[in-house]
Coordinates of C-alpha atoms in Angstrom, one line a residue:
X1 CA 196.4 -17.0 -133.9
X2 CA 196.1 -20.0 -135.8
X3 CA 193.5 -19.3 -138.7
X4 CA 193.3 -19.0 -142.5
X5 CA 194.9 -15.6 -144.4
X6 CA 191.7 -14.2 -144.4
X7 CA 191.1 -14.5 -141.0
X8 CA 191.3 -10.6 -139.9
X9 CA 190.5 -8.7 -143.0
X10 CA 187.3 -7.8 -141.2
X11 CA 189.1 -7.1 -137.9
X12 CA 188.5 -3.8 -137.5
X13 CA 188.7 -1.5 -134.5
X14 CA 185.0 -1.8 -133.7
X15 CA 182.3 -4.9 -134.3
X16 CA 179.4 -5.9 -133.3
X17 CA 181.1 -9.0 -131.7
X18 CA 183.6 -7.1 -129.7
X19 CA 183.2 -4.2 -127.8
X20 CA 185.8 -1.5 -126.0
X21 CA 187.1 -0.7 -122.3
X22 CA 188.1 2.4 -122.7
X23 CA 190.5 3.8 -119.9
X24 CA 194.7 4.0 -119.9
X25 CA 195.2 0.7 -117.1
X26 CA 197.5 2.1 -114.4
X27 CA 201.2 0.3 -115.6
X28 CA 203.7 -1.9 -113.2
X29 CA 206.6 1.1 -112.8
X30 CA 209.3 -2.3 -112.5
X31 CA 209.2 -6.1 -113.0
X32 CA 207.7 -7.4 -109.5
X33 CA 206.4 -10.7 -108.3
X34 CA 203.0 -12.1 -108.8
X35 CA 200.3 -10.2 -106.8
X36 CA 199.5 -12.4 -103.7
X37 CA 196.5 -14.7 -104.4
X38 CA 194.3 -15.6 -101.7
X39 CA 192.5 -18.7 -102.1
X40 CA 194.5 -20.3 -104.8
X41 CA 197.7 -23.0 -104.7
X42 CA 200.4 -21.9 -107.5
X43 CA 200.4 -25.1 -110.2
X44 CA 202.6 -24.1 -112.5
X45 CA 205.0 -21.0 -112.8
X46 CA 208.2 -19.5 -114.9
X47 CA 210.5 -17.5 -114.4
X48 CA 213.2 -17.7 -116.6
X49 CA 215.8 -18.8 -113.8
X50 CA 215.9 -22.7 -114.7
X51 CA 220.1 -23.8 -115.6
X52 CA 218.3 -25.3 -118.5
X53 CA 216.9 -22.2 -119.8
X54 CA 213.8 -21.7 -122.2
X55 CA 213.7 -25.6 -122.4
X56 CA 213.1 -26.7 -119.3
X57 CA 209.7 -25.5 -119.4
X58 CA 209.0 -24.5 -123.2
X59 CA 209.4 -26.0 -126.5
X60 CA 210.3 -24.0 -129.5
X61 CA 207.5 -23.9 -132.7
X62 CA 210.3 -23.8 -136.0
X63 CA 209.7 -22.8 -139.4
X64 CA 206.4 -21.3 -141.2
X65 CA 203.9 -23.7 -139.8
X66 CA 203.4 -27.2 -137.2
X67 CA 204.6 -30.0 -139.5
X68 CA 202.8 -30.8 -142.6
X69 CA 200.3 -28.1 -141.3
X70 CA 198.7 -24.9 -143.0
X71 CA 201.2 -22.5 -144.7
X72 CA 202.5 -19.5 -142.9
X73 CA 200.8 -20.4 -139.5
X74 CA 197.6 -20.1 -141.2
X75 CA 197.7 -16.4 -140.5
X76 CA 199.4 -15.3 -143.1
X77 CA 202.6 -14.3 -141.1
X78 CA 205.8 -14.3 -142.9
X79 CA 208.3 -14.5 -140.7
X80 CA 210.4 -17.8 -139.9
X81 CA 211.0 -18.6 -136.0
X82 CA 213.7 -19.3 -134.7
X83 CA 215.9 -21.0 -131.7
X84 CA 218.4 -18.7 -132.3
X85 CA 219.4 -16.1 -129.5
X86 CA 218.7 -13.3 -131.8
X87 CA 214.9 -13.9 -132.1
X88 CA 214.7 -15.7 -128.3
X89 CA 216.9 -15.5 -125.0
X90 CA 216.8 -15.2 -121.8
X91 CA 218.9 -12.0 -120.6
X92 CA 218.7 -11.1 -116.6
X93 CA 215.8 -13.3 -115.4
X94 CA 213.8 -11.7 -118.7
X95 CA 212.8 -13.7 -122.0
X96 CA 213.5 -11.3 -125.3
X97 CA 211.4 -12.5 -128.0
X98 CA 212.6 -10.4 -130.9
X99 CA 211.9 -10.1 -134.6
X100 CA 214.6 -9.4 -136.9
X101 CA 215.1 -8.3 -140.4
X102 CA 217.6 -10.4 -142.7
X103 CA 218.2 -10.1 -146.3
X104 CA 218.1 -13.7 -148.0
X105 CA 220.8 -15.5 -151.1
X106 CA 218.6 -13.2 -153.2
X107 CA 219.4 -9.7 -151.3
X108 CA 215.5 -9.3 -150.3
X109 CA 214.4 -8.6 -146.9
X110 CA 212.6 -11.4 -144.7
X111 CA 212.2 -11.8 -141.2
X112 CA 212.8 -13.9 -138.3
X113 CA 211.8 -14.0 -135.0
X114 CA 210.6 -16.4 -131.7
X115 CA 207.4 -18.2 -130.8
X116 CA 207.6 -21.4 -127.3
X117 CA 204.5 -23.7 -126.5
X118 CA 204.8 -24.7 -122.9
X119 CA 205.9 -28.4 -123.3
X120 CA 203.8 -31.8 -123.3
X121 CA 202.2 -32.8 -120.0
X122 CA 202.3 -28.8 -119.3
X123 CA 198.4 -28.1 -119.5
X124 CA 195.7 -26.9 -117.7
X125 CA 192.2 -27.2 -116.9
X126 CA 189.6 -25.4 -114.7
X127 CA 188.4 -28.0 -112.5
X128 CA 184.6 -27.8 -112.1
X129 CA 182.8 -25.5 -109.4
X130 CA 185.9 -23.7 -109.4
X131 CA 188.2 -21.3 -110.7
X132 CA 191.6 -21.1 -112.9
X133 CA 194.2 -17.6 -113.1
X134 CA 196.7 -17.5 -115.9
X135 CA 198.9 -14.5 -115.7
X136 CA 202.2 -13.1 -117.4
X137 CA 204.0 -9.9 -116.7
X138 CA 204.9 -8.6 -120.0
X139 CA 206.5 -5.6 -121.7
X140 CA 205.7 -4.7 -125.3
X141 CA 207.9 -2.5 -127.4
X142 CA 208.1 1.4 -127.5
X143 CA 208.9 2.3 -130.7
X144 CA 206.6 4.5 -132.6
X145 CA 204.0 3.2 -134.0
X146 CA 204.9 3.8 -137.5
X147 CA 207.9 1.2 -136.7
X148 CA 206.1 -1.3 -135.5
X149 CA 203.3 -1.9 -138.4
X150 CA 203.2 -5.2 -138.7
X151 CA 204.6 -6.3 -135.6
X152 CA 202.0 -8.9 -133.4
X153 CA 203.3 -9.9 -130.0
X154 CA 201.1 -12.3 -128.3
X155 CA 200.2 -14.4 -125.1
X156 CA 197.4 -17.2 -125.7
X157 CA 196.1 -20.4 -125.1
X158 CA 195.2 -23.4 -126.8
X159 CA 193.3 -27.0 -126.5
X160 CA 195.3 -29.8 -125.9
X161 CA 193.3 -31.5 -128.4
X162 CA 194.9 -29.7 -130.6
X163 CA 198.7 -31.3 -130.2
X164 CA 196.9 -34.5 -129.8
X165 CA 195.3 -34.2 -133.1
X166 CA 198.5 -33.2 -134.5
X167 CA 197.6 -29.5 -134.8
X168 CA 194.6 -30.0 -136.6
X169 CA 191.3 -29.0 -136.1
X170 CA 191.0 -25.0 -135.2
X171 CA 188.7 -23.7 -133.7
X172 CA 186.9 -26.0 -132.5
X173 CA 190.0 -27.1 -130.1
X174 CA 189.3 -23.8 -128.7
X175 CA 191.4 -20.6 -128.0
X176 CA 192.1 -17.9 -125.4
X177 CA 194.0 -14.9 -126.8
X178 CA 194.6 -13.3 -122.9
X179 CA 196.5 -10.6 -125.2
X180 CA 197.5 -9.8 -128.8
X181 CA 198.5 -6.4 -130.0
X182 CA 199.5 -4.9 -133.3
X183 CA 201.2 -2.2 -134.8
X184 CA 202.5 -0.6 -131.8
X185 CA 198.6 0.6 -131.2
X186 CA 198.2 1.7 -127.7
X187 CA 195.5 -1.3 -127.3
X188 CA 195.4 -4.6 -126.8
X189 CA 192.8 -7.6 -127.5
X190 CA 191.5 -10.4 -125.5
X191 CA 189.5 -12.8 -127.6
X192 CA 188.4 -16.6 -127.6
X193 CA 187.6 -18.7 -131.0
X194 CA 185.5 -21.8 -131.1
X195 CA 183.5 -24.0 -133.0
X196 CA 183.3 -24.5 -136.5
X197 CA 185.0 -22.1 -139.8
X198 CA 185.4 -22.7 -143.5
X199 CA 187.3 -20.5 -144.5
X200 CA 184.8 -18.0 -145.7
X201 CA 183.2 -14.3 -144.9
X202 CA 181.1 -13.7 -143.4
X203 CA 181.3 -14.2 -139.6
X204 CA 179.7 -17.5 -138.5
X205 CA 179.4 -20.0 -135.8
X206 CA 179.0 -19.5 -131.9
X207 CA 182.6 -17.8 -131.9
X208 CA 181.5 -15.3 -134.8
X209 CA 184.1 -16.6 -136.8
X210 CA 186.7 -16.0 -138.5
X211 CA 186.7 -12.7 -135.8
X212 CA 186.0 -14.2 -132.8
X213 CA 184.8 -12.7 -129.2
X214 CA 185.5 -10.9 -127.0
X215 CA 186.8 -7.4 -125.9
X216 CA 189.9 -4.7 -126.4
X217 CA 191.3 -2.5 -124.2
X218 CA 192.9 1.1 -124.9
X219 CA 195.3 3.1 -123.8
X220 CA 198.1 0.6 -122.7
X221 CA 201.1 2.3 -122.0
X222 CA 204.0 0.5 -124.6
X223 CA 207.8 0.2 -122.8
X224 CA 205.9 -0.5 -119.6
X225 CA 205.1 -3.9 -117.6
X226 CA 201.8 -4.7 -117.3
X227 CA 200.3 -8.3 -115.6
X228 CA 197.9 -9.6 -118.8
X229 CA 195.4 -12.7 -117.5
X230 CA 192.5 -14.5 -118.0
X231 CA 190.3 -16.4 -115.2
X232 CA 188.2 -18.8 -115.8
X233 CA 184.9 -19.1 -113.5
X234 CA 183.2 -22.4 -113.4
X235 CA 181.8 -21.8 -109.5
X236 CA 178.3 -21.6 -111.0
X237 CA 178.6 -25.2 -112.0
X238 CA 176.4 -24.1 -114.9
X239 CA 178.0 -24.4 -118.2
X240 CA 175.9 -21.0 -120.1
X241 CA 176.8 -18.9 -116.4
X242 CA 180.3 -19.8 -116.5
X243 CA 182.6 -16.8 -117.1
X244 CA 185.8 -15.9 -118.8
X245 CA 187.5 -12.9 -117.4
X246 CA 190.2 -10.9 -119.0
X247 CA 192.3 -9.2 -116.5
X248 CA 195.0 -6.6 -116.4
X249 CA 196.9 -4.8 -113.7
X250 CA 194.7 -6.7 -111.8
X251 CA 191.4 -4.9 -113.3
X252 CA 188.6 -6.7 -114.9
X253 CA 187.9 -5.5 -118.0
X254 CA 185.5 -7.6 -120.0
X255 CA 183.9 -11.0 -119.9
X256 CA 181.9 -13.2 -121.7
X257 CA 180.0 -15.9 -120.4
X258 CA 178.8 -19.6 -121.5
X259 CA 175.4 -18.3 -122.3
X260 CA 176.7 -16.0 -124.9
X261 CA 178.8 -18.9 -127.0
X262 CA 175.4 -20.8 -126.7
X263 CA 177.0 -23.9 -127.9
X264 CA 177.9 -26.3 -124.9
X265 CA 180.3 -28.0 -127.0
X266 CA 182.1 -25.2 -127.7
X267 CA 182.5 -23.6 -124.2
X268 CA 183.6 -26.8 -123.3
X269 CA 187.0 -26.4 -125.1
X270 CA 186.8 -23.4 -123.6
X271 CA 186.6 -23.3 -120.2
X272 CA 186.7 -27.4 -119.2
X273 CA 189.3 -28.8 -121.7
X274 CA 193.1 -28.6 -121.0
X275 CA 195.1 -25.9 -122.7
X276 CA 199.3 -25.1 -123.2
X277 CA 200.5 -21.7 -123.2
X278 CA 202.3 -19.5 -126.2
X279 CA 204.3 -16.9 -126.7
X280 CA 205.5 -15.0 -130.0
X281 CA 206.1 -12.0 -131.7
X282 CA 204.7 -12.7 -135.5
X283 CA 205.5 -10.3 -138.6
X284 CA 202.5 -9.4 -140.9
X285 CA 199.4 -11.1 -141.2
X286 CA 196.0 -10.8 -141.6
X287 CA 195.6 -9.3 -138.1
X288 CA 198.2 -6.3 -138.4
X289 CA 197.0 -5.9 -142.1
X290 CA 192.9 -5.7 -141.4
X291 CA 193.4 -3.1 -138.6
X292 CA 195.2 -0.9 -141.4
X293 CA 193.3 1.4 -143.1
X294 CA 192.4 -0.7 -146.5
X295 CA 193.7 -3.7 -145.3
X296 CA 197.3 -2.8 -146.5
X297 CA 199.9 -5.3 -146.5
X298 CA 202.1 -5.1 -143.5
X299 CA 205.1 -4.9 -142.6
X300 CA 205.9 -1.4 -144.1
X301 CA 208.9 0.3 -145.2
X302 CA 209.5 1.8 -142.0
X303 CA 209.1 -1.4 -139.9
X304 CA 212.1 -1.7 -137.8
X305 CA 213.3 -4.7 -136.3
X306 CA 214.9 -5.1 -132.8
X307 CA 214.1 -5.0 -129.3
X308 CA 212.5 -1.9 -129.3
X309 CA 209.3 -3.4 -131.1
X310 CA 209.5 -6.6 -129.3
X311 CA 208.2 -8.0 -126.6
X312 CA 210.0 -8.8 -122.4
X313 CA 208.4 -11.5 -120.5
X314 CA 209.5 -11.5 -116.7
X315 CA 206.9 -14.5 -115.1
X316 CA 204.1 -16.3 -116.2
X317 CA 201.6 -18.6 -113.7
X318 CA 198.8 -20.8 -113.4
X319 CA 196.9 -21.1 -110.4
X320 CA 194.0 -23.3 -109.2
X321 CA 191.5 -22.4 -106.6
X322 CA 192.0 -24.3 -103.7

């Protein structure tokens, strides 16, 4: 999520860097605990029910971009986040991450909405010869799709390195996307990026960038919860056999391994290096705009704002093999 407008124009359904799972994954009817996880010690979790609220846990990314960084959160998103409960609450155990539409001084339309980075000294690494789960029950909106062009709810990781550096250096801190979505498409995407990118087309680097690797799912059902993760497989204890795993409903659905990065500094940030946890809901972008057909310019006309094209999170988790 953090890469240069450009970034997605050639982000199109199918690549020859990404491939499909085709199949409709069976949806979570309510919100329900974690699925029990033999084998693994619970380092981390949230949900929602701390007297200090989002806080306690998460702190808020303001504005158009990290401080003194790349314009529009280098994606070309428009919106502005927010702290305020409009954009971001916590209602009944549940955080509501929610854009909105508001006019500014000069009576034309922009948007607002939320985006938290699980705080300093939260971060996480997959200790060597073992493995690492990173899970979140989340519901995206169920407004048509024709509402929701434009509209990119996301759950992702990134290197540490990264806040160390002072947001500087993508991709080679590395990145997880465990799941993005757009549009209100019945589909979601689970991508890493790595390595090196100027800014140019075409696709380069060990992470083909500026698209990135990995896989996408269909037929997610929108209005429903489903449990989105990602494990991370270092039991081999060889870096190019080493697997990442995206996982949903508890069903694997693609992988990619060390061996096909092919850079061992790359998979490094990967799958060794520590990474923090996000979650937003952008507006536009070169994402939502280069899975339209032409590349058009999103949000539309009949982009609505609310919690109907938002997205719910009930939990999220880390857990270390034991």
């Amino acid at each position: 999520m953090t890469r240069t407008i450009s970034s997605y124009i050639s982000l199109l359904p199918l690549l020859s860097s990404i491939f499909a799972t085709v199949g409709t994954p069976t949806p979570i009817a309510r919100r329900a605990e974690p699925a029990a996880k033999p084998g693994f010690n619970r380092v981390w979790y949230e949900d929602w029910g701390h007297i200090n609220g989002i806080t306690h846990n998460w702190a808020f990314d303001l504005g158009t971009s990290y401080p003194g960084q790349v314009a529009q959160w280098g994606t070309g998103e428009i919106q502005t986040y927010t702290n305020k409960t409009e954009n971001i609450k916590i209602l009944n155990k549940v955080l509501y991450i929610t854009p909105k539409k508001v006019k500014d001084a000069k009576g034309q339309i922009t948007w607002t909405s939320g985006r938290i980075e699980s705080r300093r000294g939260s971060q996480w690494a997959c200790a060597d010869g073992k493995k690492m789960l990173v899970e979140a029950s989340i519901k995206l909106g169920s407004a048509a799709e024709a509402q929701q062009k434009g509209i990119w709810p996301a759950f992702w990781m990134l290197g540490d390195v990264f806040r160390s550096r002072g947001y500087t250096g993508w991709p080679e801190v590395g990145e997880l996307d465990i799941m993005e979505s757009v549009n209100g498409i019945r589909q979601t995407w689970g991508l890493v990026h790595c390595g090196v990118y100027d800014g140019q087309i075409p696709i380069r680097g060990p992470c083909n960038e500026p698209d990135g690797k990995g896989g996408y799912v269909r037929g997610i059902g929108r209005g429903l919860w489903h449990t989105y993760g990602i494990e991370i497989d270092r039991t081999t204890k060889d870096w190019e056999t080493e697997k990442i795993t995206w996982i949903i409903n508890g069903v694997r659905h693609h992988s990619i391994t060390g061996s096909q990065i092919n850079n061992a500094t790359a998979w490094d940030f990967l799958a060794h290096k520590k990474m923090f946890i996000l979650l937003n809901v952008a507006v536009g972008g070169g994402f939502p705009d280069g899975v339209e057909p032409g590349s058009a310019l999103t949000p539309f006309s009949t982009t609505i704002d609310g919690d109907s094209v938002g997205m719910q999170v009930d939990w999220v988790g880390v857990w270390q093999q034991a």
